[in-house]
């Protein structure tokens, strides 16, 4: 059993930061800063916790290393400031 790889098994809660989930994404979120009203709703809804609030406490950015392209944030943004980019 020791020789069997654990694969994609989640062994403990909140461990997604150990895996770069963005590496296999075919889509990714892109935030239009001109449309964004800095409400931070997307930060709360992102299941990967990969939308970060910048040091100024207002602007948000997507960490491409962890964005898996689920597009939850696109649906939740109240002003449609988030769009989808396709990864090649
Ligand atoms: S939910 Fe939309 S408007 Fe609110 S911070 Fe995120 S991108 Fe900006
Ligand atoms: S697409 Fe999904 S994983 Fe990527 S930033 Fe939006 S909610 Fe987070």
PDB file of C-alpha atoms and ligand atoms in Angstrom:
ATOM      1  CA  UNK A   1       0.000   0.000   0.000  1.00  0.00           C
ATOM      2  CA  UNK A   2       2.919   2.365   0.692  1.00  0.00           C
ATOM      3  CA  UNK A   3       3.858   2.204  -3.000  1.00  0.00           C
ATOM      4  CA  UNK A   4       0.438   3.323  -4.254  1.00  0.00           C
ATOM      5  CA  UNK A   5       0.271   6.980  -5.343  1.00  0.00           C
ATOM      6  CA  UNK A   6      -2.502   8.944  -3.651  1.00  0.00           C
ATOM      7  CA  UNK A   7      -3.350  10.785  -6.889  1.00  0.00           C
ATOM      8  CA  UNK A   8      -6.072  13.404  -6.490  1.00  0.00           C
ATOM      9  CA  UNK A   9      -7.235  12.345  -3.043  1.00  0.00           C
ATOM     10  CA  UNK A  10      -7.874  15.232  -0.648  1.00  0.00           C
ATOM     11  CA  UNK A  11      -6.111  14.178   2.526  1.00  0.00           C
ATOM     12  CA  UNK A  12      -6.903  17.228   4.621  1.00  0.00           C
ATOM     13  CA  UNK A  13      -9.151  20.272   4.468  1.00  0.00           C
ATOM     14  CA  UNK A  14      -7.954  23.457   2.778  1.00  0.00           C
ATOM     15  CA  UNK A  15      -5.058  21.789   0.990  1.00  0.00           C
ATOM     16  CA  UNK A  16      -5.823  23.144  -2.488  1.00  0.00           C
ATOM     17  CA  UNK A  17      -2.958  25.649  -2.178  1.00  0.00           C
ATOM     18  CA  UNK A  18      -0.583  22.687  -2.348  1.00  0.00           C
ATOM     19  CA  UNK A  19      -1.753  21.955  -5.896  1.00  0.00           C
ATOM     20  CA  UNK A  20      -1.553  24.430  -8.768  1.00  0.00           C
ATOM     21  CA  UNK A  21      -5.090  23.883  -9.977  1.00  0.00           C
ATOM     22  CA  UNK A  22      -4.611  26.490 -12.689  1.00  0.00           C
ATOM     23  CA  UNK A  23      -2.144  24.241 -14.505  1.00  0.00           C
ATOM     24  CA  UNK A  24      -4.915  22.146 -16.073  1.00  0.00           C
ATOM     25  CA  UNK A  25      -7.510  24.878 -16.632  1.00  0.00           C
ATOM     26  CA  UNK A  26      -8.812  25.435 -20.154  1.00  0.00           C
ATOM     27  CA  UNK A  27     -10.577  28.656 -19.153  1.00  0.00           C
ATOM     28  CA  UNK A  28      -9.571  31.437 -16.823  1.00  0.00           C
ATOM     29  CA  UNK A  29     -11.208  34.461 -15.264  1.00  0.00           C
ATOM     30  CA  UNK A  30     -10.175  37.962 -16.318  1.00  0.00           C
ATOM     31  CA  UNK A  31     -11.211  41.040 -14.339  1.00  0.00           C
ATOM     32  CA  UNK A  32     -11.876  44.318 -16.137  1.00  0.00           C
ATOM     33  CA  UNK A  33     -10.641  46.864 -13.589  1.00  0.00           C
ATOM     34  CA  UNK A  34     -12.601  49.669 -15.272  1.00  0.00           C
ATOM     35  CA  UNK A  35     -15.920  47.883 -14.709  1.00  0.00           C
ATOM     36  CA  UNK A  36     -15.072  46.506 -11.246  1.00  0.00           C
ATOM     37  CA  UNK A  37     -16.804  48.315  -8.367  1.00  0.00           C
ATOM     38  CA  UNK A  38     -14.500  46.693  -5.706  1.00  0.00           C
ATOM     39  CA  UNK A  39     -17.360  44.914  -3.912  1.00  0.00           C
ATOM     40  CA  UNK A  40     -15.218  41.768  -3.320  1.00  0.00           C
ATOM     41  CA  UNK A  41     -18.137  39.408  -3.919  1.00  0.00           C
ATOM     42  CA  UNK A  42     -15.925  37.342  -6.206  1.00  0.00           C
ATOM     43  CA  UNK A  43     -13.360  36.936  -3.434  1.00  0.00           C
ATOM     44  CA  UNK A  44     -15.983  35.369  -1.201  1.00  0.00           C
ATOM     45  CA  UNK A  45     -17.329  32.983  -3.839  1.00  0.00           C
ATOM     46  CA  UNK A  46     -14.144  31.685  -5.459  1.00  0.00           C
ATOM     47  CA  UNK A  47     -13.843  28.030  -4.372  1.00  0.00           C
ATOM     48  CA  UNK A  48     -10.059  28.096  -4.876  1.00  0.00           C
ATOM     49  CA  UNK A  49      -9.556  31.278  -2.852  1.00  0.00           C
ATOM     50  CA  UNK A  50      -7.500  32.572  -5.767  1.00  0.00           C
ATOM     51  CA  UNK A  51      -8.961  36.055  -6.176  1.00  0.00           C
ATOM     52  CA  UNK A  52      -6.755  38.284  -4.094  1.00  0.00           C
ATOM     53  CA  UNK A  53      -7.315  41.788  -2.775  1.00  0.00           C
ATOM     54  CA  UNK A  54      -4.330  43.956  -3.567  1.00  0.00           C
ATOM     55  CA  UNK A  55      -2.419  45.991  -0.978  1.00  0.00           C
ATOM     56  CA  UNK A  56      -4.566  49.077  -1.604  1.00  0.00           C
ATOM     57  CA  UNK A  57      -7.484  47.154  -0.081  1.00  0.00           C
ATOM     58  CA  UNK A  58      -9.699  47.709  -3.133  1.00  0.00           C
ATOM     59  CA  UNK A  59      -8.451  46.186  -6.386  1.00  0.00           C
ATOM     60  CA  UNK A  60      -8.738  42.449  -6.977  1.00  0.00           C
ATOM     61  CA  UNK A  61      -6.694  40.112  -9.155  1.00  0.00           C
ATOM     62  CA  UNK A  62      -6.909  36.475 -10.179  1.00  0.00           C
ATOM     63  CA  UNK A  63      -3.976  34.218  -9.327  1.00  0.00           C
ATOM     64  CA  UNK A  64      -3.606  32.260 -12.565  1.00  0.00           C
ATOM     65  CA  UNK A  65      -1.662  29.505 -10.806  1.00  0.00           C
ATOM     66  CA  UNK A  66      -4.822  28.461  -8.963  1.00  0.00           C
ATOM     67  CA  UNK A  67      -7.760  29.611 -11.137  1.00  0.00           C
ATOM     68  CA  UNK A  68      -9.340  26.379 -12.387  1.00  0.00           C
ATOM     69  CA  UNK A  69     -11.793  28.128 -14.693  1.00  0.00           C
ATOM     70  CA  UNK A  70     -14.969  27.117 -12.887  1.00  0.00           C
ATOM     71  CA  UNK A  71     -16.440  30.567 -13.686  1.00  0.00           C
ATOM     72  CA  UNK A  72     -18.335  30.881 -10.402  1.00  0.00           C
ATOM     73  CA  UNK A  73     -16.954  34.408 -10.105  1.00  0.00           C
ATOM     74  CA  UNK A  74     -18.249  35.305 -13.576  1.00  0.00           C
ATOM     75  CA  UNK A  75     -21.762  34.373 -12.489  1.00  0.00           C
ATOM     76  CA  UNK A  76     -21.563  36.143  -9.142  1.00  0.00           C
ATOM     77  CA  UNK A  77     -20.062  39.491 -10.172  1.00  0.00           C
ATOM     78  CA  UNK A  78     -22.936  42.003  -9.929  1.00  0.00           C
ATOM     79  CA  UNK A  79     -21.622  44.260 -12.705  1.00  0.00           C
ATOM     80  CA  UNK A  80     -20.302  41.589 -15.107  1.00  0.00           C
ATOM     81  CA  UNK A  81     -16.720  42.808 -14.748  1.00  0.00           C
ATOM     82  CA  UNK A  82     -15.283  39.297 -15.051  1.00  0.00           C
ATOM     83  CA  UNK A  83     -14.961  37.603 -18.404  1.00  0.00           C
ATOM     84  CA  UNK A  84     -13.592  34.276 -19.580  1.00  0.00           C
ATOM     85  CA  UNK A  85     -10.326  33.773 -21.390  1.00  0.00           C
ATOM     86  CA  UNK A  86      -9.564  30.515 -23.190  1.00  0.00           C
ATOM     87  CA  UNK A  87      -6.190  28.912 -22.520  1.00  0.00           C
ATOM     88  CA  UNK A  88      -4.366  27.345 -25.444  1.00  0.00           C
TER      89      UNK A  88
HETATM   90  S1  LIG B   1     -17.416  40.769  -7.899  1.00  0.00           S
HETATM   91 FE1  LIG B   1     -17.004  41.964  -9.761  1.00  0.00          FE
HETATM   92  S2  LIG B   1     -17.241  44.088  -9.123  1.00  0.00           S
HETATM   93 FE2  LIG B   1     -17.024  42.892  -7.254  1.00  0.00          FE
HETATM   94  S3  LIG B   1     -14.812  42.939  -6.809  1.00  0.00           S
HETATM   95 FE3  LIG B   1     -15.193  41.106  -8.029  1.00  0.00          FE
HETATM   96  S4  LIG B   1     -14.807  41.751 -10.147  1.00  0.00           S
HETATM   97 FE4  LIG B   1     -15.072  43.603  -8.927  1.00  0.00          FE
HETATM   98  S1  LIG B   2     -12.981  30.951 -12.423  1.00  0.00           S
HETATM   99 FE1  LIG B   2     -13.367  29.828 -10.490  1.00  0.00          FE
HETATM  100  S2  LIG B   2     -11.330  29.394  -9.706  1.00  0.00           S
HETATM  101 FE2  LIG B   2     -11.079  31.008 -11.246  1.00  0.00          FE
HETATM  102  S3  LIG B   2     -11.144  32.917 -10.119  1.00  0.00           S
HETATM  103 FE3  LIG B   2     -13.238  32.485 -10.815  1.00  0.00          FE
HETATM  104  S4  LIG B   2     -14.226  31.382  -9.133  1.00  0.00           S
HETATM  105 FE4  LIG B   2     -12.001  31.322  -8.792  1.00  0.00          FE
END
